[in-house]
Coordinates of C-alpha atoms and ligand atoms in Angstrom, one line a residue:
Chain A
X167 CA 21.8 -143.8 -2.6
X168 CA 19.6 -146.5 -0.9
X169 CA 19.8 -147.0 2.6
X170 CA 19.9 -150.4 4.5
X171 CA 18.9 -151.1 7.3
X172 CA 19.4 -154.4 9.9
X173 CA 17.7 -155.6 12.6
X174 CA 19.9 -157.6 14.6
X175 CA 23.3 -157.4 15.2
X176 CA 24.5 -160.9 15.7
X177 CA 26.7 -163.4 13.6
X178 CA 24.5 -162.6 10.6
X179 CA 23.4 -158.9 11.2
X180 CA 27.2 -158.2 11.0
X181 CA 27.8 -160.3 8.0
X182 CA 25.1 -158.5 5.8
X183 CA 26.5 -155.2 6.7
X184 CA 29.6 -156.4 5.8
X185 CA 29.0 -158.0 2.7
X186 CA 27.2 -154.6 2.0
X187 CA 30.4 -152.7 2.0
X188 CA 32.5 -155.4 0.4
X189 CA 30.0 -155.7 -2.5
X190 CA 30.1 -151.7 -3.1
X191 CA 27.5 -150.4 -1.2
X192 CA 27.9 -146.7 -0.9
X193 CA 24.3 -145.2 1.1
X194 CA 24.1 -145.3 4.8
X195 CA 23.9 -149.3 6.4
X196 CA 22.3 -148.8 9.8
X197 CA 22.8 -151.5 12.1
X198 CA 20.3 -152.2 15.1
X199 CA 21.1 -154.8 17.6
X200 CA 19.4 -154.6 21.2
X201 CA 22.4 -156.1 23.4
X202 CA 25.0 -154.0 24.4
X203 CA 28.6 -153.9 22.9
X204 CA 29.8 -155.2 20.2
X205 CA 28.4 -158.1 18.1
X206 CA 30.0 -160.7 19.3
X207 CA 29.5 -165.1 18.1
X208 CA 27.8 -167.1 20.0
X209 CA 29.6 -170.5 19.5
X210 CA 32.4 -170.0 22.2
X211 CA 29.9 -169.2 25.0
X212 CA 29.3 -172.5 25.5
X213 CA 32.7 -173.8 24.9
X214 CA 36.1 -171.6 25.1
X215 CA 34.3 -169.1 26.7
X216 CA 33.3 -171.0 29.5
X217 CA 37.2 -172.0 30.4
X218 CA 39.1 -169.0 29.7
X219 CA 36.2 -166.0 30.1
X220 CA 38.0 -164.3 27.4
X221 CA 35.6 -161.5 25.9
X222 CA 37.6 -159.6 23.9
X223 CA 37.8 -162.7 21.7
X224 CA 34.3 -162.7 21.1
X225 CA 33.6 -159.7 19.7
X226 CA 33.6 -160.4 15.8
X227 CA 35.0 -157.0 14.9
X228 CA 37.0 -153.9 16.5
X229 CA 34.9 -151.2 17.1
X230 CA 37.7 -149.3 14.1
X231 CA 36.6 -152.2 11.8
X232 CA 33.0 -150.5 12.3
X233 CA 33.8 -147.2 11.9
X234 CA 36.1 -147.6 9.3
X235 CA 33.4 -149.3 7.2
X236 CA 31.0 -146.7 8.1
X237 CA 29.0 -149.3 9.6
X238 CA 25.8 -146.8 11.7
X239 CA 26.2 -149.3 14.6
X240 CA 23.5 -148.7 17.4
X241 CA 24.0 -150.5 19.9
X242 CA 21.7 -151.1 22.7
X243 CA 18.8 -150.0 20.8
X244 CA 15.7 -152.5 19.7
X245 CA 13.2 -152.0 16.8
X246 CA 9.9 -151.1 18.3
X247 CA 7.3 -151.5 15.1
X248 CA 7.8 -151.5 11.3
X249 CA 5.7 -149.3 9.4
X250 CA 6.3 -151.3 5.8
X251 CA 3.9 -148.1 4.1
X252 CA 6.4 -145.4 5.4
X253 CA 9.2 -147.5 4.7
X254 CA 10.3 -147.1 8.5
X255 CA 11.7 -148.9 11.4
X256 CA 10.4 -147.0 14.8
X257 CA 12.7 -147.5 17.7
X258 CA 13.0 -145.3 21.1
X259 CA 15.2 -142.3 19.9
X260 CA 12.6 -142.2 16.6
X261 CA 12.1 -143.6 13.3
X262 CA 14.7 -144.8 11.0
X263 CA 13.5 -144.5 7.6
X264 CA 15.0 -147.5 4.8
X265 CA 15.3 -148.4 1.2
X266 CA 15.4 -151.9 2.2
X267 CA 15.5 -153.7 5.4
X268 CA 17.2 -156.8 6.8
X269 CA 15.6 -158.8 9.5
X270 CA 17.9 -160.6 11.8
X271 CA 16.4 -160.4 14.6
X272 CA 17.5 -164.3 15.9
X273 CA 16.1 -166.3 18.4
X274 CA 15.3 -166.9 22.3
X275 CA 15.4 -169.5 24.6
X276 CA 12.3 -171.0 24.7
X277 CA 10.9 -171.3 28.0
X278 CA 8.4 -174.5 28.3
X279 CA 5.2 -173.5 30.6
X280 CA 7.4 -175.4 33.5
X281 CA 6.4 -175.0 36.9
X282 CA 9.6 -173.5 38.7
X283 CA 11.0 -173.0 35.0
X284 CA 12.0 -168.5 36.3
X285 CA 14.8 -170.2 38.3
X286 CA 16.3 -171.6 35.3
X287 CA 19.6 -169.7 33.5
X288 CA 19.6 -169.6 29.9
X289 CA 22.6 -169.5 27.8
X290 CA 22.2 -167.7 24.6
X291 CA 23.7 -164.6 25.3
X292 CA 26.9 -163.2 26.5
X293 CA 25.5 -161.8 29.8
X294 CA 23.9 -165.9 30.1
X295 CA 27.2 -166.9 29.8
X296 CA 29.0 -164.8 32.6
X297 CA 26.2 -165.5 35.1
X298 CA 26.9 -169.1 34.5
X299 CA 30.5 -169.0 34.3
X300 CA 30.2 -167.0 37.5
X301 CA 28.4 -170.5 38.9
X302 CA 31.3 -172.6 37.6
X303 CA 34.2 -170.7 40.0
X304 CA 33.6 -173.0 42.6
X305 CA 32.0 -177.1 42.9
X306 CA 28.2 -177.2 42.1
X307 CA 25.6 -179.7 40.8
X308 CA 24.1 -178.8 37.7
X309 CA 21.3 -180.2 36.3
X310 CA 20.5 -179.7 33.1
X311 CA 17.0 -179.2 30.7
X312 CA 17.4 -180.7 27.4
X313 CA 19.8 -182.9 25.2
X314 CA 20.7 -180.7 22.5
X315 CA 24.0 -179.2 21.2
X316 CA 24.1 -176.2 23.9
X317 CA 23.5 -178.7 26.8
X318 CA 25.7 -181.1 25.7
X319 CA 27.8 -178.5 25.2
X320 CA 28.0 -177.2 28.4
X321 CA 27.7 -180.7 30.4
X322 CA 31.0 -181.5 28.9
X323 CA 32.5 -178.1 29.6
X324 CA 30.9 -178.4 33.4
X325 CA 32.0 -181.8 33.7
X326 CA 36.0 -180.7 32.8
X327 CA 35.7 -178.3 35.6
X328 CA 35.1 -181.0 37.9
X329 CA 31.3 -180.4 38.5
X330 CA 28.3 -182.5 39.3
X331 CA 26.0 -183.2 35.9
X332 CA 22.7 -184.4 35.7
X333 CA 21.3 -184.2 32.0
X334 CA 17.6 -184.6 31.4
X335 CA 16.3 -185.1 27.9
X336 CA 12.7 -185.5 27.1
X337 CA 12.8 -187.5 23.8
X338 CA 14.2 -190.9 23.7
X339 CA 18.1 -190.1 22.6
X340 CA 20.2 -186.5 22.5
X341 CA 20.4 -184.3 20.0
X342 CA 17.1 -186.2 18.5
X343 CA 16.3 -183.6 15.7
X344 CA 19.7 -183.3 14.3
X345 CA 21.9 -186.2 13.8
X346 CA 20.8 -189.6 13.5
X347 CA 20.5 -192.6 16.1
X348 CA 23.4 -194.1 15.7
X349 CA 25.7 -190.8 16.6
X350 CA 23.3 -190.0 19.6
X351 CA 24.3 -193.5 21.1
X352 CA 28.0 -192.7 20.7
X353 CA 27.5 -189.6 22.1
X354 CA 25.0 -190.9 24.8
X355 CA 28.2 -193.1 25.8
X356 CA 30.6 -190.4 25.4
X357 CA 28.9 -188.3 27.8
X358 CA 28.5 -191.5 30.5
X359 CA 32.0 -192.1 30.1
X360 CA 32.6 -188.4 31.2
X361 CA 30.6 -188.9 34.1
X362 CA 27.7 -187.1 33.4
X363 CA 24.4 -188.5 34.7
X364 CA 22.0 -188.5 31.9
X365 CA 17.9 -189.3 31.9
X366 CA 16.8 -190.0 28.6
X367 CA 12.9 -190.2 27.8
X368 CA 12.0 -189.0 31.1
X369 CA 11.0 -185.2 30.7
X370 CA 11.4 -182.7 33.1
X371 CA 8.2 -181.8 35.1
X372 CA 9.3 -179.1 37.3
X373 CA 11.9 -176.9 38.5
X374 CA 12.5 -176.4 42.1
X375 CA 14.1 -174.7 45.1
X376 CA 16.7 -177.8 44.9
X377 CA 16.8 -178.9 41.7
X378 CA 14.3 -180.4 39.5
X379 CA 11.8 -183.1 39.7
X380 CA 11.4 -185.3 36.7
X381 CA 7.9 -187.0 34.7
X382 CA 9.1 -190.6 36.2
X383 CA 8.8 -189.0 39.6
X384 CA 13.0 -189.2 40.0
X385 CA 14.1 -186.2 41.7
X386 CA 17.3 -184.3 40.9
X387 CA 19.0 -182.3 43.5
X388 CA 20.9 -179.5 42.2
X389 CA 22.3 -176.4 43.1
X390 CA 22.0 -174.5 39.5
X391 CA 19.6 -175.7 36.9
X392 CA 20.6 -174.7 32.9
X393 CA 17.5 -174.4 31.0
X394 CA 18.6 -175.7 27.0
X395 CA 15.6 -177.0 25.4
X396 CA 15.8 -175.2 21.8
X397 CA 15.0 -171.7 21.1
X398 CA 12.2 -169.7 19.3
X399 CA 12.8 -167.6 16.9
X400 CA 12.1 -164.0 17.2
X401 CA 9.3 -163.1 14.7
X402 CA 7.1 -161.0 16.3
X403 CA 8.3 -157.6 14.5
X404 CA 7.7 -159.2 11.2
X405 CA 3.8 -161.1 12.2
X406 CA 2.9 -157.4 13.8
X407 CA 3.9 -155.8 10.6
X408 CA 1.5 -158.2 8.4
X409 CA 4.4 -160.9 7.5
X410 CA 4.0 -164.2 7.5
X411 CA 6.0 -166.9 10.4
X412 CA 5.7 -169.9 11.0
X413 CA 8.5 -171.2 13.2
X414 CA 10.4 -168.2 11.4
X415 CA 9.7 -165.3 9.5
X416 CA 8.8 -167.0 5.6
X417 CA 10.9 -166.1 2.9
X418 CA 11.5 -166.9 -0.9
X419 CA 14.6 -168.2 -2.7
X420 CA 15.6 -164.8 -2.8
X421 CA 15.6 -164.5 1.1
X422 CA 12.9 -161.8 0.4
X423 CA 9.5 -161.8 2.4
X424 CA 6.5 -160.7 0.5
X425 CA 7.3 -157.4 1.1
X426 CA 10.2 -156.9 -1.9
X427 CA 11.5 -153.8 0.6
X428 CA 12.3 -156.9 3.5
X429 CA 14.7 -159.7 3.6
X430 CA 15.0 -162.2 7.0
X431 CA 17.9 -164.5 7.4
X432 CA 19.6 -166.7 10.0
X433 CA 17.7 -168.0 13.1
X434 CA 14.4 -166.0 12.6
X435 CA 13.9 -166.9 8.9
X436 CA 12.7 -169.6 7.1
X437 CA 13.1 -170.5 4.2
X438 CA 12.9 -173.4 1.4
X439 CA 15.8 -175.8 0.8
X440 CA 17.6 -176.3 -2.4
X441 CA 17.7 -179.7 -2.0
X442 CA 14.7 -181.1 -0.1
X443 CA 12.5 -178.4 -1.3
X444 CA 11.2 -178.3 1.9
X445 CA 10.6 -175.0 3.6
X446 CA 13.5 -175.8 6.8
X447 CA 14.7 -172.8 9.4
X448 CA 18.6 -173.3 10.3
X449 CA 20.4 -172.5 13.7
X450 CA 23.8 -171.9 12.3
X451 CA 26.8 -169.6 11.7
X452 CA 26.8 -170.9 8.3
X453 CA 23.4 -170.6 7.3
X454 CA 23.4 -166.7 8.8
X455 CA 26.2 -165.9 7.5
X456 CA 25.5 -167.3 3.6
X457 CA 21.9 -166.3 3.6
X458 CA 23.7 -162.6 4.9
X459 CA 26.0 -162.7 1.7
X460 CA 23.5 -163.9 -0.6
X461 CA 21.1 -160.9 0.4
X462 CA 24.2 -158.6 0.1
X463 CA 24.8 -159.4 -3.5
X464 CA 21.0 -159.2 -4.5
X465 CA 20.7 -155.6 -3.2
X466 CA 23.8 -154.7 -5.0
X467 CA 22.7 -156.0 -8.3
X468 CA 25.1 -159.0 -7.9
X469 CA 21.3 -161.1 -9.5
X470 CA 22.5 -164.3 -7.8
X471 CA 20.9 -167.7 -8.5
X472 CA 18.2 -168.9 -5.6
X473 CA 20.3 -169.7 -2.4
X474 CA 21.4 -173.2 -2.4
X475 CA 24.3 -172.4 0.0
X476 CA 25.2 -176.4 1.4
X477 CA 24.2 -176.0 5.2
X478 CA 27.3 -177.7 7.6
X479 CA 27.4 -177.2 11.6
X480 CA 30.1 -178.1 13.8
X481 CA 29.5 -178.9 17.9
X482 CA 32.5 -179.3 20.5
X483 CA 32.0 -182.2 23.0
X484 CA 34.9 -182.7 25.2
X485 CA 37.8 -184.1 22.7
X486 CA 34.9 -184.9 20.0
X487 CA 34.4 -182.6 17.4
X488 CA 31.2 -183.2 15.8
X489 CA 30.5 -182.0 12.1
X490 CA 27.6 -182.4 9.7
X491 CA 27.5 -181.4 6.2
X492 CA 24.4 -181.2 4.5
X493 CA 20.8 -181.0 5.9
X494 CA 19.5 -184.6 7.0
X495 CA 15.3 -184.4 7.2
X496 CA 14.6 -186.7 10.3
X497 CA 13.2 -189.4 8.5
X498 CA 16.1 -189.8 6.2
X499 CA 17.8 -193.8 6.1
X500 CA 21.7 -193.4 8.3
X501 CA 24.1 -195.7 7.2
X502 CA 27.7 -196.3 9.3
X503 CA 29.7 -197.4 6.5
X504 CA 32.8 -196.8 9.3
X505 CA 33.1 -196.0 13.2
X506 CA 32.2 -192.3 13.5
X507 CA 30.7 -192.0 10.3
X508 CA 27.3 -191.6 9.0
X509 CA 25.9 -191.2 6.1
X510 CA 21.7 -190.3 5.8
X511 CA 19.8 -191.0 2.0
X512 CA 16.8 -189.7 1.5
X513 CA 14.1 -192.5 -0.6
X514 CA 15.6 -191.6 -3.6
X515 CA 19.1 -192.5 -2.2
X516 CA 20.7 -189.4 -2.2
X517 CA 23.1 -188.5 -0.2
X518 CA 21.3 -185.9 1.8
X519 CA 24.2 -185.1 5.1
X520 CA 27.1 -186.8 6.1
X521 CA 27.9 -186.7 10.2
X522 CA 31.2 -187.5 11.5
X523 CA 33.0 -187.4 15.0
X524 CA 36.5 -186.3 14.5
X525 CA 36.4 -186.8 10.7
X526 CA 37.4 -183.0 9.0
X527 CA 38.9 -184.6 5.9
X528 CA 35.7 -186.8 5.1
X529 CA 33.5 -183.5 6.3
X530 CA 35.0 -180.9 4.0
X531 CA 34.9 -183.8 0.8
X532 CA 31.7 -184.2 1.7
X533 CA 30.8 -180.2 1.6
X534 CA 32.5 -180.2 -1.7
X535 CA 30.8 -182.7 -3.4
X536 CA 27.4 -181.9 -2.4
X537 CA 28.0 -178.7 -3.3
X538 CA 28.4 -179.9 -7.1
X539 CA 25.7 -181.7 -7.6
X540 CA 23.3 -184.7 -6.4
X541 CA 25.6 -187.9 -4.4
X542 CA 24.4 -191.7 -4.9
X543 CA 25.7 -194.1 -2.3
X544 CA 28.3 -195.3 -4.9
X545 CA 29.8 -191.4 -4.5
X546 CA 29.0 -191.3 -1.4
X547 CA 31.7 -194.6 -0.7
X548 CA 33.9 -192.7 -2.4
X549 CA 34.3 -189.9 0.5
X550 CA 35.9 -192.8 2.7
X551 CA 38.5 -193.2 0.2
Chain B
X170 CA 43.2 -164.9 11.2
X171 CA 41.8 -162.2 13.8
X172 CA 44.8 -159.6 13.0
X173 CA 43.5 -159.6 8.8
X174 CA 39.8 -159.6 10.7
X175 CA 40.3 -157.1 12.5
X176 CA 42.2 -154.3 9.5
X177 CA 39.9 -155.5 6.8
X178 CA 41.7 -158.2 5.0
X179 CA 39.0 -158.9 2.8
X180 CA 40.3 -162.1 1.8
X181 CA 40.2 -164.2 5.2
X182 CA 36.7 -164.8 6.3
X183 CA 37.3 -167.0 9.6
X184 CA 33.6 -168.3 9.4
X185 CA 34.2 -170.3 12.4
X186 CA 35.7 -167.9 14.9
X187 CA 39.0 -170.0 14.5
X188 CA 37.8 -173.3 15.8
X189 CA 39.2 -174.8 12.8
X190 CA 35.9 -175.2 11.3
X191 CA 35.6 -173.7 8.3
X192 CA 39.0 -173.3 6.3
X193 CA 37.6 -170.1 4.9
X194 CA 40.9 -168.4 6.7
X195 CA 43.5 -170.3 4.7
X196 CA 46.3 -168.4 3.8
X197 CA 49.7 -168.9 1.9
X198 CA 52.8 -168.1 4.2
X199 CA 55.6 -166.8 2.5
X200 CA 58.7 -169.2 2.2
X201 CA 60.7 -167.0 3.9
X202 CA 59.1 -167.3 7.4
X203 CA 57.9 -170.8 7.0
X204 CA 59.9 -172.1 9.7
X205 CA 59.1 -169.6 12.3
X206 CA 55.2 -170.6 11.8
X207 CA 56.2 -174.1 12.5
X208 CA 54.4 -177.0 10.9
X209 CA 51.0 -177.3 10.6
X210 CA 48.0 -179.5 12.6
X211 CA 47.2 -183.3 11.6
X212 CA 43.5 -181.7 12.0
X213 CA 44.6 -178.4 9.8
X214 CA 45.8 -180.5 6.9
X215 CA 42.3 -182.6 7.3
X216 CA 40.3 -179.2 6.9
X217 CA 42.4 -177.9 4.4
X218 CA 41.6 -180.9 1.7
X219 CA 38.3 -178.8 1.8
X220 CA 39.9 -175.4 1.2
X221 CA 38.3 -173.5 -2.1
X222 CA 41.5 -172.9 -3.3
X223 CA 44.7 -174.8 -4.5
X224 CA 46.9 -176.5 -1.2
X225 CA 50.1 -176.2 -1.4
X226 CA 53.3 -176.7 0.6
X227 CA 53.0 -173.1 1.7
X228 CA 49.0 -173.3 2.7
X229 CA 47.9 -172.9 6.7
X230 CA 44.7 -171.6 8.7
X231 CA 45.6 -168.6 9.4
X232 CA 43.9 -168.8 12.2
X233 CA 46.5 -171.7 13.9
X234 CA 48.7 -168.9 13.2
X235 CA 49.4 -167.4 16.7
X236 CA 51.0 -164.1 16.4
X237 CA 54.0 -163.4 18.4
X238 CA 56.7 -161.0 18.5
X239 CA 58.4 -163.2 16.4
X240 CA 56.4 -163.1 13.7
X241 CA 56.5 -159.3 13.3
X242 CA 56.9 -158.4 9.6
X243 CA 55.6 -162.0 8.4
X244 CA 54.5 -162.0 4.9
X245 CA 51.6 -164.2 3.8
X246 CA 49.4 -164.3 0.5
X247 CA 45.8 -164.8 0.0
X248 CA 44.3 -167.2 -2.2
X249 CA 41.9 -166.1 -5.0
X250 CA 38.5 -167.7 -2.8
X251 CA 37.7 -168.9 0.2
X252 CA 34.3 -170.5 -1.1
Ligands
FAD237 C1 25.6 -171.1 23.2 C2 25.5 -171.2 21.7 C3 26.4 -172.0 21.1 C4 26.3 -172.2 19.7 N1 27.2 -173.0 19.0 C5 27.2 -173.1 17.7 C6 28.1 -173.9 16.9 O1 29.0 -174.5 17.5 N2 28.1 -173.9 15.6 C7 27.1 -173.2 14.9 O2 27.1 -173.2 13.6 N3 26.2 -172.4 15.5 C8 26.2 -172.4 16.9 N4 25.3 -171.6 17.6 C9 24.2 -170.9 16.8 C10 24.7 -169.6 16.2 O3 25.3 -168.8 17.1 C11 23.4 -168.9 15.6 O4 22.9 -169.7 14.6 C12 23.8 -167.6 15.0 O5 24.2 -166.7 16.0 C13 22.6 -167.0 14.3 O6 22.8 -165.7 13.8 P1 21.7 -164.6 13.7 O7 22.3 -163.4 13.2 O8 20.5 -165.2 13.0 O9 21.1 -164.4 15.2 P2 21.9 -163.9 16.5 O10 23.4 -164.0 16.4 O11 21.2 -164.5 17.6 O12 21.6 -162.3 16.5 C14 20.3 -161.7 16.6 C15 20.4 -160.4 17.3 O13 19.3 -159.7 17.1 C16 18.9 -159.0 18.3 N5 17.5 -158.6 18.2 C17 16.4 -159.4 18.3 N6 15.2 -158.6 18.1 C18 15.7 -157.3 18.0 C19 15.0 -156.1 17.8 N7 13.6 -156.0 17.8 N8 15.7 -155.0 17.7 C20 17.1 -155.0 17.8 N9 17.8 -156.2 18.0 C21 17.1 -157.3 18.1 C22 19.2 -160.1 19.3 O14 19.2 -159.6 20.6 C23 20.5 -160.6 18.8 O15 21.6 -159.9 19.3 C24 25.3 -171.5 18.9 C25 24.4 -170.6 19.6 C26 24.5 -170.5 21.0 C27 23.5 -169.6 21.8
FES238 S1 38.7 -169.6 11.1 FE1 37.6 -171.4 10.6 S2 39.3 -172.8 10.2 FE2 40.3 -171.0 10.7

């Protein structure tokens, strides 16, 4: 009986061990994560989570569910060194020996060489979220680093509250990387219209005592400052074990490394895309949670085509609900063939993503159709139909 | 949708935490407790056009399903995917 086991028990940590049983896996599945409790999703802690505190909704399975499954949780514990000749994982109460081992090890917060930047919060974990929440209870001014998802995120929750917002970006529009120009204006007004105060194109040049100073010399007086300007993703147990990373630890189509004994997936891992053929790392429920299920049904001799799983991502602003399917690559042409609608080709005029603001019919058409096969803009019309 | 999570239903899936993301948690309530689960969502009939399996009459998220002392007993069936 081979024995599995994970590093990293988040969204997709869970789902491979899952997937593990459902599939028929009979040997031991040991699961490693280094926060405490259960593994819990992400998502809510910067939206539901922020309103209601509810943690018991978090958590993405009972502790029975666990046991049950003979899931070999260990919590609290973190994966010291792999020794890929041993076929071991060492940790503090010794070495767990494998047949095969999943990394999914996630992300950080990536902390820009700021001065000031230790007085920052971060908000990618559960015990981020309560100290912020705790700094919600009563009127603040926040000011915020970044313009992505998690800080717009959060600006809209703090804004609902009835708190102060100031929103620093340093690129020219939000969300920059992901969606194209034309949804960053809408949401650019959106957020206005909500009241918070946001500096595009002005990066931040230092945190301080009472707030933050931006590059244009503007200062921002604040009583909390969030710290959201994208994540790294935790690859240093692969690199020290001889692995290659690069902005994620580098996989094939299988989701192996070049170690056939060691699969990544989720945050930390990249790997190359069906579509684009470009080598892309994802920051999604979706993407860990496939790539977890694909790697489930190789080890149980499921032999499963390359993954070519159709990436889609969801983000909650204030009443908009924001949903891509597909993978847009930055330099791909946006068309608005309708308000709250966008559609990105790549130069071959392919419909590469499809980006709407309150728009789940057109989203989960568009998730179907990629899905089958290659989209011309003459398709692609047909998704407004 | 986080009741069948919970005990191992393996065929909900609820890939979105029940934002109503993902439509992996539809479900097929049985006709005799269709009116105590009330109607569905304008936004749940949207997600559902995306559903993997056949929609029908009968088809909701389960997890815009709140359980409640009145639903005790209620009978739903799967579909055959949720992918
Ligand atoms: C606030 C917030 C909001 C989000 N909102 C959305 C959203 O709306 N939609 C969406 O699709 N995605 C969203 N995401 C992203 C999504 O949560 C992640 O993409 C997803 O959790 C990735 O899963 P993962 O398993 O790769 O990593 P994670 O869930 O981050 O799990 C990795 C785990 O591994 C642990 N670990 C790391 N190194 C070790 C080690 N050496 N030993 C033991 N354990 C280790 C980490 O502590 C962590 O617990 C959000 C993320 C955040 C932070
Ligand atoms: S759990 Fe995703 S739509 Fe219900």
């Amino acid at each position: 009986m081979t024995t599995v086991v994970i590093v990293g028990a988040g969204q997709g940590g869970l789902q491979a061990a899952i997937s593990l049983r459902q599939n028929g896996h009979e040997g031991p599945v040991v699961l490693l994560g280094d926060e405490p409790g259960l593994p819990y999703q992400r998502p809510p802690l910067s939206k539901a989570y922020m309103f209601d505190g509810n943690e018991d909704a978090l958590a993405l399975r009972p502790e029975s569910f666990l046991a049950a499954k003979q899931i070999d949780y260990r919590p609290g514990l973190r994966a010291l060194q792999i020794d890929r000749a041993a076929r071991q994982v060492g940790t503090e109460s010794g070495a767990l020996p494998y047949d095969h081992l999943i990394l999914a090890t996630g992300a950080r917060n990536m902390h820009p060489p700021l001065p000031g930047v230790e007085r920052a919060m971060d908000l990618r974990t559960l015990a981020d979220a309560r100290r912020l929440r705790d700094r919600c209870a009563s009127p603040r001014r926040f000011a915020v680093i970044g313009g992505g998802f998690i800080a717009l995120e959060f600006a809209a929750v703090a804004r609902k509250l009835g708190h102060e917002v100031t929103l620093a970006e340093a690129g020219p529009r939000l969300m920059g990387r992901a969606v194209s120009a034309e949804m960053s204006r809408d949401f650019a007004e959106m957020h206005r219209a909500l009241g918070v105060n946001l500096r595009l194109a002005d990066p931040v040049a230092a945190v301080t005592e009472t707030g933050m100073v931006l590059t244009s010399g503007h200062v921002v007086e604040a009583d909390d400052v969030l710290l959201a300007a994208g994540v790294r993703p935790n690859v240093e147990l692969a690199e020290a074990a001889g692995l290659t990373a690069a902005n994620g630890i580098w996989v094939d189509g299988q989701l192996l490394t070049e170690d056939p004994a060691i699969s990544a997936l989720g945050d930390c891992a990249a790997f190359p895309d069906a579509r684009s053929g470009r080598r892309v790392r994802l920051e999604s429920v979706q993407a860990a949670t496939d790539h977890a299920r694909h790697i489930a049904a190789r080890l149980t001799g499921g032999n499963p085509p390359d993954y070519d799983a159709v990436p889609w991502f969801w983000s909650d602003q204030a009443d908009w609900k924001l949903q891509i399917a597909g993978l847009a690559m930055p330099e791909d042409r946006a068309e608005q063939p309708a308000p709250h609608v966008v559609f990105r080709f790549d130069d071959q005029d392919r419909l590469t993503a499809v980006e709407t603001i309150n728009g789940a019919r057109i989203h989960m058409k568009a998730r179907k159709m990629m899905a089958a096969g290659p989209i011309d803009a003459a398709q692609a019309a047909e998704l407004l139909a | 949708m986080q009741t069948a999570l919970a005990n191992d239903v393996d065929g909900i899936v609820g890939e979105c935490g029940g934002a109503m993301m993902c439509a992996t948690c539809h479900c097929y309530v049985d006709e005799a407790w269709t009116d105590r689960t009330g109607p569905r969502h304008e936004r749940e009939d949207d997600m559902l056009e995306g559903a993997a399996s056949e929609v029908t009459a009968a088809s909701r998220l389960s997890c815009q399903i709140r359980l409640t002392p009145d639903l005790d007993g209620l009978v739903v069936h799967l579909p055959d995917e949720q992918f």
